[in-house]
Coordinates of C-alpha atoms in Angstrom, one line a residue:
X202 CA 80.6 1.3 -10.4
X203 CA 78.0 2.7 -12.8
X204 CA 77.1 6.3 -12.3
X205 CA 73.4 6.3 -12.7
X206 CA 72.9 10.0 -12.3
X207 CA 75.0 10.6 -15.5
X208 CA 72.9 8.0 -17.4
X209 CA 69.7 9.6 -16.2
X210 CA 70.9 13.1 -17.0
X211 CA 72.0 12.0 -20.5
X212 CA 68.6 10.4 -21.4
X213 CA 66.8 13.4 -19.9
X214 CA 68.7 15.7 -22.2
X215 CA 68.1 13.4 -25.2
X216 CA 64.3 13.5 -24.5
X217 CA 64.6 17.3 -24.1
X218 CA 66.3 17.4 -27.5
X219 CA 63.3 15.6 -29.0
X220 CA 60.9 18.2 -27.6
X221 CA 63.2 21.0 -28.7
X222 CA 63.3 19.7 -32.3
X223 CA 59.5 19.7 -32.5
X224 CA 59.6 23.4 -31.4
X225 CA 62.5 24.1 -33.8
X226 CA 60.9 22.8 -37.0
X227 CA 57.9 25.0 -36.5
X228 CA 59.8 28.0 -35.0
X229 CA 58.7 31.5 -35.8
X230 CA 61.7 33.5 -34.7
X231 CA 63.9 33.1 -37.8
X232 CA 66.1 30.1 -36.8
X233 CA 67.2 28.5 -40.1
X234 CA 66.3 25.0 -41.0
X235 CA 62.6 24.8 -39.9
X236 CA 59.6 24.2 -42.1
X237 CA 59.0 27.3 -44.2
X238 CA 55.8 29.3 -43.5
X239 CA 54.7 26.9 -40.8
X240 CA 52.4 28.1 -38.0
X241 CA 54.2 28.5 -34.7
X242 CA 53.4 29.0 -31.0
X243 CA 55.2 31.7 -29.1
X244 CA 55.3 29.6 -26.0
X245 CA 57.1 26.8 -27.9
X246 CA 59.5 29.4 -29.3
X247 CA 60.1 30.6 -25.8
X248 CA 60.8 27.0 -24.6
X249 CA 63.3 26.5 -27.4
X250 CA 65.0 29.8 -26.6
X251 CA 65.1 28.8 -22.9
X252 CA 66.9 25.4 -23.4
X253 CA 69.1 26.2 -26.5
X254 CA 72.0 27.9 -24.7
X255 CA 72.7 25.0 -22.3
X256 CA 71.4 21.6 -23.3
X257 CA 74.2 20.8 -25.8
X258 CA 76.9 22.4 -23.5
X259 CA 75.7 20.0 -20.8
X260 CA 75.7 17.0 -23.1
X261 CA 79.3 17.7 -24.1
X262 CA 80.3 18.1 -20.4
X263 CA 78.7 14.7 -19.7
X264 CA 80.5 13.2 -22.7
X265 CA 83.8 14.5 -21.3
X266 CA 83.0 13.0 -17.9
X267 CA 82.1 9.7 -19.5
X268 CA 85.3 9.7 -21.5
X269 CA 87.3 10.0 -18.3
X270 CA 85.5 7.0 -16.8
X271 CA 85.8 5.0 -20.0
X272 CA 89.6 5.7 -20.1
X273 CA 90.0 4.3 -16.6
X274 CA 88.9 0.9 -18.0
X275 CA 90.2 1.0 -21.5
X276 CA 93.5 1.7 -23.2
X277 CA 93.7 4.7 -25.6
X278 CA 93.6 2.3 -28.6
X279 CA 90.4 0.6 -27.2
X280 CA 88.9 4.0 -26.5
X281 CA 89.4 5.3 -30.0
X282 CA 88.1 2.0 -31.5
X283 CA 84.9 2.2 -29.4
X284 CA 84.4 5.9 -30.2
X285 CA 84.9 5.2 -33.9
X286 CA 82.3 2.4 -33.9
X287 CA 79.7 4.3 -31.8
X288 CA 80.2 7.8 -33.2
X289 CA 82.0 7.9 -36.6
X290 CA 80.3 4.9 -38.3
X291 CA 76.7 6.1 -37.7
X292 CA 77.5 9.7 -38.5
X293 CA 79.2 8.9 -41.8
X294 CA 78.0 5.5 -43.2
X295 CA 74.6 6.0 -41.6
X296 CA 74.1 8.9 -43.9
X297 CA 74.1 6.6 -46.9
X298 CA 71.5 4.1 -45.6
X299 CA 69.2 6.2 -43.4
X300 CA 69.8 9.9 -43.0
X301 CA 69.7 10.6 -46.7
X302 CA 65.9 10.7 -46.1
X303 CA 66.4 13.8 -43.9
X304 CA 68.6 15.3 -46.7
X305 CA 65.9 14.6 -49.3
X306 CA 63.2 16.4 -47.1
X307 CA 65.6 19.3 -46.3
X308 CA 66.4 19.7 -50.0
X309 CA 62.7 19.9 -50.9
X310 CA 62.0 22.3 -48.1
X311 CA 64.9 24.5 -49.2
X312 CA 63.2 24.8 -52.6
X313 CA 66.0 23.2 -54.6
X314 CA 64.9 22.0 -58.0
X315 CA 66.8 18.8 -58.8
X316 CA 64.4 17.0 -61.2
X317 CA 66.9 17.4 -64.1
X318 CA 69.8 16.2 -62.0
X319 CA 70.8 12.5 -62.5
X320 CA 69.4 10.2 -59.7
X321 CA 72.8 9.2 -58.4
X322 CA 74.0 12.8 -58.1
X323 CA 70.7 13.6 -56.4
X324 CA 71.3 10.8 -53.9
X325 CA 74.7 12.1 -53.0
X326 CA 73.3 15.6 -52.5
X327 CA 70.7 14.1 -50.2
X328 CA 73.5 12.3 -48.3
X329 CA 75.5 15.5 -47.8
X330 CA 72.3 17.3 -46.8
X331 CA 71.3 14.7 -44.3
X332 CA 73.8 15.3 -41.5
X333 CA 71.1 16.8 -39.2
X334 CA 71.7 15.9 -35.6
X335 CA 74.7 13.8 -36.5
X336 CA 76.9 16.8 -36.1
X337 CA 77.0 16.0 -32.4
X338 CA 78.5 12.5 -33.0
X339 CA 81.0 13.9 -35.6
X340 CA 82.3 16.6 -33.2
X341 CA 82.4 14.2 -30.3
X342 CA 84.5 11.8 -32.3
X343 CA 87.0 14.6 -33.2
X344 CA 87.1 15.8 -29.6
X345 CA 87.8 12.2 -28.4
X346 CA 90.9 12.2 -30.7
X347 CA 92.0 15.6 -29.4
X348 CA 91.6 14.3 -25.8
X349 CA 93.8 11.3 -26.6
X350 CA 96.4 13.7 -28.0
X351 CA 96.3 15.9 -25.0
X352 CA 96.7 12.9 -22.7
X353 CA 99.6 11.7 -24.7
X354 CA 101.5 14.9 -24.3
X355 CA 100.2 15.3 -20.7
X356 CA 99.3 18.9 -21.4
X357 CA 96.7 19.3 -18.6
X358 CA 97.1 16.1 -16.7
X359 CA 98.5 17.9 -13.6
X360 CA 95.4 20.0 -13.4
X361 CA 93.2 16.9 -13.7
X362 CA 95.1 15.3 -10.7
X363 CA 95.0 18.6 -8.7
X364 CA 93.0 18.0 -5.5
X365 CA 91.1 21.3 -5.5
X366 CA 89.6 22.7 -8.6
X367 CA 87.3 25.7 -8.9
X368 CA 83.8 24.9 -10.0
X369 CA 83.1 28.5 -10.9
X370 CA 86.2 29.4 -12.9
X371 CA 85.2 27.4 -16.0
X372 CA 82.4 29.8 -16.7
X373 CA 85.1 32.2 -18.0
X374 CA 86.4 29.5 -20.3
X375 CA 82.9 28.8 -21.5
X376 CA 82.3 32.5 -22.3
X377 CA 85.7 33.0 -24.1
X378 CA 85.3 29.7 -26.0
X379 CA 81.9 30.9 -27.3
X380 CA 83.6 33.7 -29.2
X381 CA 85.8 31.4 -31.3
X382 CA 85.6 28.6 -33.9
X383 CA 82.0 29.3 -34.8
X384 CA 80.9 28.2 -38.2
X385 CA 79.2 30.8 -40.3
X386 CA 75.5 30.2 -41.2
X387 CA 75.5 26.7 -39.7
X388 CA 75.3 27.8 -36.1
X389 CA 75.2 24.3 -34.6
X390 CA 78.9 24.0 -35.3
X391 CA 80.0 26.0 -32.3
X392 CA 83.3 24.1 -32.1
X393 CA 84.9 26.4 -29.5
X394 CA 82.3 26.2 -26.7
X395 CA 81.6 22.5 -27.3
X396 CA 85.3 21.5 -27.3
X397 CA 85.7 23.6 -24.1
X398 CA 82.7 21.9 -22.5
X399 CA 83.9 18.4 -23.4
X400 CA 87.4 19.1 -21.9
X401 CA 85.9 20.8 -18.8
X402 CA 83.8 17.6 -18.3
X403 CA 87.0 15.5 -18.6
X404 CA 89.4 17.6 -16.6
X405 CA 87.1 19.1 -14.0
X406 CA 83.8 17.3 -13.5
X407 CA 85.1 13.7 -13.7
X408 CA 86.7 14.4 -10.3
X409 CA 84.5 13.0 -7.5
X410 CA 85.6 15.7 -5.1
X411 CA 84.3 18.3 -7.6
X412 CA 81.0 16.5 -7.9
X413 CA 80.7 16.5 -4.1
X414 CA 81.1 20.3 -4.1
X415 CA 78.7 20.7 -7.1
X416 CA 76.1 18.7 -5.2
X417 CA 76.6 20.7 -2.0
X418 CA 76.3 24.0 -3.8
X419 CA 73.4 23.0 -6.0
X420 CA 71.1 25.8 -4.7
X421 CA 73.7 28.4 -5.3
X422 CA 74.0 27.3 -8.9
X423 CA 70.2 27.3 -9.1
X424 CA 70.1 30.9 -7.9
X425 CA 72.7 32.1 -10.4
X426 CA 71.1 30.1 -13.2
X427 CA 67.7 31.7 -12.4
X428 CA 69.0 35.2 -12.1
X429 CA 71.0 35.0 -15.3
X430 CA 68.1 33.2 -17.0
X431 CA 65.7 36.0 -16.3
X432 CA 68.1 38.5 -17.8
X433 CA 68.7 36.3 -20.8
X434 CA 65.0 35.8 -21.5
X435 CA 64.3 39.5 -21.0
X436 CA 67.0 40.3 -23.5
X437 CA 66.5 37.8 -26.2
X438 CA 62.9 36.5 -25.9
X439 CA 61.2 36.5 -29.4
X440 CA 64.5 36.8 -31.3
X441 CA 66.7 34.4 -33.1
X442 CA 68.2 32.4 -30.2
X443 CA 70.9 30.9 -32.5
X444 CA 72.3 34.3 -33.6
X445 CA 75.9 35.2 -32.5
X446 CA 74.6 38.3 -30.7
X447 CA 72.7 35.9 -28.4
X448 CA 75.1 33.0 -28.1
X449 CA 78.2 35.1 -27.6
X450 CA 76.6 37.3 -24.9
X451 CA 78.2 37.1 -21.4
X452 CA 74.8 36.6 -19.7
X453 CA 73.8 33.8 -22.1
X454 CA 77.0 31.9 -21.2
X455 CA 76.7 32.4 -17.5
X456 CA 73.1 31.1 -17.8
X457 CA 74.3 28.1 -19.9
X458 CA 77.1 27.1 -17.5
X459 CA 75.3 27.5 -14.2
X460 CA 72.2 25.7 -15.5
X461 CA 74.5 22.8 -16.5
X462 CA 76.2 22.5 -13.1
X463 CA 72.9 22.9 -11.3
X464 CA 71.5 19.9 -13.2
X465 CA 74.6 17.8 -12.6
X466 CA 74.3 18.6 -8.8
X467 CA 70.5 18.0 -8.9
X468 CA 70.8 14.6 -10.6
X469 CA 73.6 13.5 -8.3
X470 CA 71.6 14.4 -5.3
X471 CA 68.2 13.1 -6.2
X472 CA 68.5 10.8 -9.3
X473 CA 71.5 8.6 -8.7
X474 CA 69.4 5.4 -9.0
X475 CA 68.1 3.1 -11.6
X476 CA 65.3 0.7 -12.4
X477 CA 64.3 -1.4 -15.5
X478 CA 62.8 1.5 -17.3
X479 CA 65.7 3.9 -16.7
X480 CA 68.1 1.1 -17.6
X481 CA 66.4 0.6 -20.9
X482 CA 66.3 4.4 -21.7
X483 CA 69.9 4.7 -20.8
X484 CA 71.0 1.9 -23.1
X485 CA 68.8 3.4 -25.9
X486 CA 69.6 7.1 -25.5
X487 CA 72.2 7.3 -28.3
X488 CA 69.9 5.4 -30.7
X489 CA 67.0 7.7 -29.8
X490 CA 69.2 10.7 -30.5
X491 CA 70.5 9.4 -33.8
X492 CA 67.0 8.4 -35.1
X493 CA 64.5 10.9 -33.8
X494 CA 64.9 13.9 -36.2
X495 CA 63.9 12.1 -39.4
X496 CA 60.4 11.0 -38.2
X497 CA 59.8 14.3 -36.4
X498 CA 60.6 16.2 -39.6
X499 CA 58.5 13.9 -41.8
X500 CA 55.5 14.1 -39.5
X501 CA 56.0 17.9 -39.1
X502 CA 55.9 18.4 -42.9
X503 CA 52.7 16.3 -43.1
X504 CA 50.8 18.1 -40.4
X505 CA 52.0 21.6 -41.5
X506 CA 50.4 20.9 -44.9
X507 CA 47.1 20.0 -43.3
X508 CA 44.3 22.0 -41.8
X509 CA 45.0 20.7 -38.3
X510 CA 44.9 23.2 -35.4
X511 CA 48.4 24.6 -34.6
X512 CA 48.3 23.1 -31.1
X513 CA 47.5 19.7 -32.5
X514 CA 50.4 20.0 -35.0
X515 CA 52.9 20.3 -32.1
X516 CA 51.2 17.6 -30.1
X517 CA 50.9 15.1 -32.9
X518 CA 54.4 15.7 -34.1
X519 CA 55.8 15.1 -30.6
X520 CA 53.6 12.1 -29.9
X521 CA 53.9 10.3 -33.3
X522 CA 57.6 11.3 -33.7
X523 CA 58.5 9.8 -30.3
X524 CA 56.6 6.6 -31.0
X525 CA 58.1 6.3 -34.5
X526 CA 61.6 6.9 -33.0
X527 CA 61.1 4.1 -30.5
X528 CA 59.7 1.7 -33.1
X529 CA 62.5 2.5 -35.5
X530 CA 65.1 1.9 -32.8
X531 CA 63.6 -1.5 -31.9
X532 CA 63.4 -2.6 -35.5
X533 CA 66.9 -1.3 -36.6
X534 CA 68.8 -2.7 -33.7
X535 CA 67.5 -6.2 -34.7
X536 CA 68.8 -6.0 -38.3
X537 CA 72.4 -7.4 -38.6
X538 CA 74.9 -5.1 -40.1
X539 CA 72.3 -2.4 -40.8
X540 CA 72.3 -1.7 -37.0
X541 CA 76.0 -1.3 -37.2
X542 CA 75.8 1.3 -40.0
X543 CA 73.0 3.3 -38.4
X544 CA 73.5 2.8 -34.6
X545 CA 77.1 1.6 -34.3
X546 CA 75.9 -1.6 -32.7
X547 CA 77.8 -4.8 -33.7
X548 CA 75.8 -7.2 -31.6
X549 CA 72.1 -6.9 -30.7
X550 CA 71.5 -5.7 -27.1

């Protein structure tokens, strides 16, 4: 049976990611990768700071849960094959046919002077610089392989089958994992915490008994999330929210974890339903995620070089970027083979 609350939570996070990236490209708190010298709004920087610690943690938890449900219906070989098609192909081959555009813009924004570099060499530089949001798909594919290995050697299977699991103990794992396997400079590669989140999703939150308890204790989780969130914001508001001093802080990770399980419980209680619009959004969520950053970045660069009011810059980038993402998705998913390279779709939906 389809778990609609997971679908609805996933697309909600993807839409949140789109809003976040609008705030990110104009950020004024020193987070690397934005548009240099762009005007920013403190309220938008505050919003980005508020969601950054938890939204990808939650997305990886959901991915772990979804992997558990997928493996109930598929063999390991089928699971790896489907993950390769959906995740690895778009995040590698897609770079050569679409995301090199992001790399080109990023290279220009970074001030690199490549006019004397041969065109073919430049193209490969753009390809390598165009990963952008695809890091999520790349890590998720690797985590899927790690999960299959763990299942094969049955390392934690007894725990997964255990009737009673703590829904609070994983916060310790989340904190400890935030301290390890963090890439220098490129802060999105927080391999430790994202792998832990994915495995927690698989081994803990894919259990229906756990979800029942998460739903029943949703207001306790909300209270802890709010309390830790207040401390987090008072400690880090206005600073670089991607810095290790922020992301490896105990309070930051308590806030991230309890916000995540609060939202799981909230959606299970109130949003375990679907309709034609939600069904479309659910089916399109990965495509929206894969495609959204390029139009947002392009539009953001255009408006940042104009005399448009700063509030309108944010609004136009969000509005036009979202519309462009939707149109791109609808066009690309109809182009044979190209949709496979960019979206991992073999047959048109």
